[in-house]
Short mmCIF file of C-alpha atoms in Angstrom, two decimals:
data_model
loop_
_atom_site.label_atom_id
_atom_site.label_comp_id
_atom_site.label_asym_id
_atom_site.label_seq_id
_atom_site.Cartn_x
_atom_site.Cartn_y
_atom_site.Cartn_z
CA GLU A 215 -78.04 112.51 -29.45
CA VAL A 216 -74.73 112.54 -27.60
CA ARG A 217 -75.09 111.55 -23.96
CA LEU A 218 -72.48 111.21 -21.22
CA VAL A 219 -73.43 109.84 -17.80
CA GLU A 220 -70.95 109.80 -14.93
CA SER A 221 -71.27 107.51 -11.92
CA GLY A 222 -69.23 106.18 -9.03
CA GLY A 223 -68.89 109.29 -6.89
CA GLY A 224 -69.36 109.24 -3.14
CA LEU A 225 -67.76 109.79 0.25
CA VAL A 226 -64.28 108.37 0.80
CA LYS A 227 -61.69 108.82 3.53
CA PRO A 228 -58.33 110.48 2.86
CA GLY A 229 -55.92 107.94 1.42
CA GLY A 230 -58.76 105.90 -0.03
CA SER A 231 -59.59 104.93 -3.59
CA LEU A 232 -62.55 105.37 -5.90
CA THR A 233 -63.29 104.61 -9.54
CA LEU A 234 -65.50 106.86 -11.63
CA SER A 235 -67.25 105.74 -14.80
CA CYS A 236 -68.54 107.67 -17.78
CA ALA A 237 -71.02 105.90 -20.06
CA ALA A 238 -71.17 107.39 -23.55
CA SER A 239 -73.79 107.08 -26.27
CA GLY A 240 -74.84 108.80 -29.49
CA PHE A 241 -71.44 108.84 -31.19
CA ILE A 242 -68.65 106.44 -32.24
CA PHE A 243 -66.86 106.40 -28.87
CA SER A 244 -63.76 104.55 -30.08
CA ASN A 245 -62.94 107.31 -32.57
CA TYR A 246 -62.45 110.04 -29.99
CA ALA A 247 -60.28 111.00 -27.06
CA MET A 248 -62.13 111.81 -23.85
CA ASN A 249 -61.51 114.18 -20.97
CA TRP A 250 -62.03 114.46 -17.24
CA VAL A 251 -62.53 117.92 -15.68
CA ARG A 252 -63.31 118.65 -12.04
CA GLN A 253 -64.78 121.53 -10.09
CA ALA A 254 -64.31 121.95 -6.35
CA PRO A 255 -67.33 123.36 -4.50
CA GLY A 256 -67.69 127.06 -5.30
CA ARG A 257 -64.51 127.06 -7.39
CA GLY A 258 -63.53 127.13 -11.04
CA LEU A 259 -62.85 124.38 -13.54
CA GLU A 260 -59.71 122.22 -13.42
CA TRP A 261 -58.65 119.91 -16.24
CA VAL A 262 -57.72 116.47 -14.84
CA SER A 263 -56.97 114.08 -17.71
CA SER A 264 -57.24 113.51 -21.44
CA PHE A 265 -57.27 109.93 -22.67
CA GLY A 266 -57.01 108.91 -26.29
CA SER A 267 -55.57 105.43 -26.03
CA SER A 268 -53.29 103.40 -23.78
CA SER A 269 -50.35 105.17 -25.41
CA SER A 270 -51.90 108.62 -25.46
CA HIS A 271 -52.96 109.97 -22.10
CA GLU A 272 -52.16 113.09 -20.14
CA TYR A 273 -52.69 114.16 -16.55
CA ALA A 274 -52.64 117.35 -14.52
CA ASP A 275 -49.65 117.65 -12.19
CA SER A 276 -52.04 117.63 -9.21
CA VAL A 277 -53.20 114.07 -9.95
CA ARG A 278 -50.32 112.47 -11.87
CA GLY A 279 -49.15 109.29 -10.15
CA ARG A 280 -52.41 108.99 -8.18
CA PHE A 281 -55.13 108.97 -10.87
CA VAL A 282 -55.21 106.66 -13.88
CA ALA A 283 -57.65 106.94 -16.75
CA SER A 284 -58.74 104.00 -18.88
CA ARG A 285 -61.42 103.17 -21.38
CA ASP A 286 -63.36 100.18 -22.66
CA ASP A 287 -64.41 100.88 -26.23
CA ALA A 288 -66.57 97.75 -26.33
CA LYS A 289 -68.63 99.19 -23.48
CA ASN A 290 -68.44 102.81 -24.69
CA SER A 291 -67.07 103.71 -21.28
CA LEU A 292 -64.35 105.90 -19.79
CA TYR A 293 -63.01 105.40 -16.30
CA LEU A 294 -60.98 107.36 -13.76
CA HIS A 295 -59.24 105.27 -11.12
CA MET A 296 -58.42 107.55 -8.19
CA ASN A 297 -55.95 106.46 -5.51
CA SER A 298 -54.38 108.16 -2.48
CA LEU A 299 -57.27 110.58 -2.39
CA ARG A 300 -56.81 113.90 -0.60
CA VAL A 301 -59.28 116.36 0.89
CA GLU A 302 -58.42 118.74 -1.95
CA ASP A 303 -59.68 116.17 -4.50
CA THR A 304 -63.23 116.90 -3.33
CA ALA A 305 -65.08 118.08 -6.43
CA VAL A 306 -67.71 117.37 -9.04
CA TYR A 307 -66.01 115.30 -11.74
CA TYR A 308 -67.21 115.73 -15.32
CA CYS A 309 -66.38 113.70 -18.38
CA ALA A 310 -66.33 115.54 -21.70
CA THR A 311 -65.80 114.64 -25.33
CA GLN A 312 -62.57 115.29 -27.23
CA GLY A 313 -63.40 118.88 -28.14
CA PHE A 314 -65.15 119.56 -24.83
CA ASP A 315 -68.32 120.09 -26.86
CA TYR A 316 -70.38 117.61 -24.85
CA TRP A 317 -70.30 117.18 -21.07
CA GLY A 318 -71.98 114.90 -18.58
CA GLN A 319 -73.86 116.19 -15.53
CA GLY A 320 -71.00 115.22 -13.24
CA THR A 321 -70.55 113.04 -10.16
CA LEU A 322 -69.59 114.36 -6.73
CA VAL A 323 -66.54 112.98 -4.94
CA THR A 324 -66.13 113.97 -1.30
CA VAL A 325 -62.91 113.14 0.50
CA SER A 326 -63.35 113.56 4.22
CA SER A 327 -62.61 111.75 7.45
CA ILE B 185 -49.76 128.49 -19.08
CA VAL B 186 -51.74 130.71 -16.70
CA LEU B 187 -54.95 132.28 -17.93
CA THR B 188 -56.11 135.44 -16.14
CA GLN B 189 -59.71 136.52 -16.64
CA SER B 190 -61.03 139.98 -15.93
CA PRO B 191 -63.08 141.35 -14.44
CA ALA B 192 -63.99 138.77 -11.83
CA THR B 193 -67.56 140.08 -11.81
CA LEU B 194 -69.40 142.12 -14.40
CA SER B 195 -72.68 143.81 -13.44
CA LEU B 196 -74.77 144.74 -16.46
CA SER B 197 -78.41 145.28 -17.40
CA PRO B 198 -80.28 143.26 -20.03
CA GLY B 199 -79.58 144.63 -23.50
CA GLU B 200 -76.14 145.92 -22.59
CA ARG B 201 -72.91 144.78 -24.21
CA ALA B 202 -70.61 142.52 -22.19
CA THR B 203 -66.87 142.41 -22.81
CA LEU B 204 -64.89 139.70 -21.03
CA SER B 205 -61.11 139.44 -21.13
CA CYS B 206 -58.75 136.46 -20.96
CA ARG B 207 -54.99 136.99 -20.89
CA ALA B 208 -52.47 134.16 -21.29
CA SER B 209 -49.06 134.12 -19.62
CA GLN B 210 -47.53 133.10 -22.95
CA SER B 211 -48.75 132.83 -26.51
CA VAL B 212 -51.42 130.21 -27.17
CA SER B 213 -51.82 131.25 -30.80
CA THR B 214 -55.59 130.89 -31.34
CA PHE B 215 -55.94 127.68 -29.34
CA LEU B 216 -58.44 129.21 -26.95
CA ALA B 217 -62.01 128.27 -26.05
CA TRP B 218 -64.79 129.94 -24.05
CA TYR B 219 -67.44 128.23 -21.93
CA GLN B 220 -70.61 129.32 -20.16
CA GLN B 221 -71.66 127.70 -16.89
CA LYS B 222 -74.85 128.18 -14.92
CA PRO B 223 -75.27 126.99 -11.31
CA GLY B 224 -75.80 123.26 -11.04
CA GLN B 225 -75.05 122.68 -14.71
CA PRO B 226 -72.00 121.49 -16.63
CA PRO B 227 -70.08 123.98 -18.76
CA ARG B 228 -71.29 124.66 -22.30
CA LEU B 229 -68.84 125.26 -25.12
CA LEU B 230 -69.43 128.66 -26.76
CA ILE B 231 -66.31 129.44 -28.79
CA HIS B 232 -63.34 127.37 -29.97
CA ASP B 233 -60.18 128.38 -31.82
CA ALA B 234 -60.59 131.89 -30.40
CA SER B 235 -63.39 133.00 -32.72
CA SER B 236 -65.40 130.02 -34.03
CA ARG B 237 -68.85 129.65 -32.52
CA ALA B 238 -69.87 126.14 -31.51
CA PRO B 239 -72.99 124.72 -33.18
CA GLY B 240 -76.21 126.21 -31.85
CA ILE B 241 -74.56 129.18 -30.14
CA PRO B 242 -76.39 132.46 -30.83
CA ALA B 243 -74.68 135.08 -32.98
CA ARG B 244 -74.66 137.58 -30.10
CA PHE B 245 -71.68 135.64 -28.74
CA SER B 246 -68.38 136.41 -30.46
CA GLY B 247 -64.75 135.72 -29.70
CA SER B 248 -61.65 137.54 -30.82
CA GLY B 249 -57.93 137.74 -30.15
CA SER B 250 -54.73 135.79 -30.61
CA GLU B 251 -51.40 135.13 -28.92
CA THR B 252 -51.97 136.35 -25.35
CA ASP B 253 -55.06 138.58 -25.39
CA PHE B 254 -58.58 137.34 -26.01
CA THR B 255 -62.07 138.77 -25.69
CA LEU B 256 -65.53 137.26 -25.44
CA THR B 257 -68.25 139.72 -26.39
CA ILE B 258 -71.96 139.34 -25.81
CA SER B 259 -73.49 142.03 -28.01
CA SER B 260 -76.78 142.42 -26.15
CA LEU B 261 -77.36 140.54 -22.91
CA GLU B 262 -80.38 138.27 -22.73
CA PRO B 263 -81.77 137.05 -19.37
CA GLU B 264 -80.37 133.56 -20.02
CA ASP B 265 -76.83 134.92 -20.47
CA TYR B 266 -76.30 135.65 -16.78
CA ALA B 267 -73.76 133.02 -15.83
CA THR B 268 -70.06 132.43 -15.24
CA TYR B 269 -67.74 132.33 -18.23
CA TYR B 270 -64.42 130.50 -18.45
CA CYS B 271 -61.63 130.55 -21.01
CA GLN B 272 -59.40 127.51 -21.67
CA HIS B 273 -56.26 127.11 -23.72
CA ARG B 274 -55.65 124.04 -25.85
CA LEU B 275 -52.10 124.72 -27.02
CA ASN B 276 -50.30 122.03 -25.06
CA TRP B 277 -50.37 119.96 -21.84
CA PRO B 278 -51.47 120.73 -19.26
CA LEU B 279 -54.66 122.32 -20.47
CA THR B 280 -55.71 125.11 -18.13
CA PHE B 281 -58.80 127.19 -17.46
CA GLY B 282 -59.04 130.79 -16.39
CA GLY B 283 -60.56 131.67 -13.03
CA GLY B 284 -63.86 132.78 -14.55
CA THR B 285 -65.92 135.95 -14.95
CA LYS B 286 -69.36 136.08 -13.40
CA VAL B 287 -71.88 138.15 -15.36
CA GLU B 288 -74.60 139.31 -12.99
CA ILE B 289 -77.73 141.38 -13.34
CA LYS B 290 -77.29 145.04 -12.44
#
């Protein structure tokens, strides 16, 4: 059974940093690209990043230069390193598999002073 | 690429047919997916490549369209189908989602 579990969310002040993790199981993690998608409270879905390998990663314009994705295939884990956080980054952050066919339950990031 | 979904809200009774629209600002060929999301839950993939149902998705869900105009049809609404539906294109970067259509009980 495919399972994705996000962690690392919390309350952070504007300008601060946070790292999210996504632990994967039930499939050969190293064979697939992974995605981050976020959803602000009461709003729609926003694609954040897709990460295949160190040479294959894409970011939304809204986070490029501030967020960096990485992965550790030995630990079956995906990460999202978030810097220079803004109030508008407040959202539930989901990780999803390559085809967006499996999603985690999400982790809430709140950016507030 | 901007995806515009309509209507924003659809009020229908159980057993009725639901027709949801997604229009792209430029052609996305058939690189379009549909998702269902219920409150407090992550999205669930329903349709990929415009018309291919994901594994385990009931046959009452169908997708159609190409280029810039796409439709998600629910042939006969079940109680568990009341939710918000999003389209997403997968043609190129950045991937984008539509604003969503909420299907509510009439």
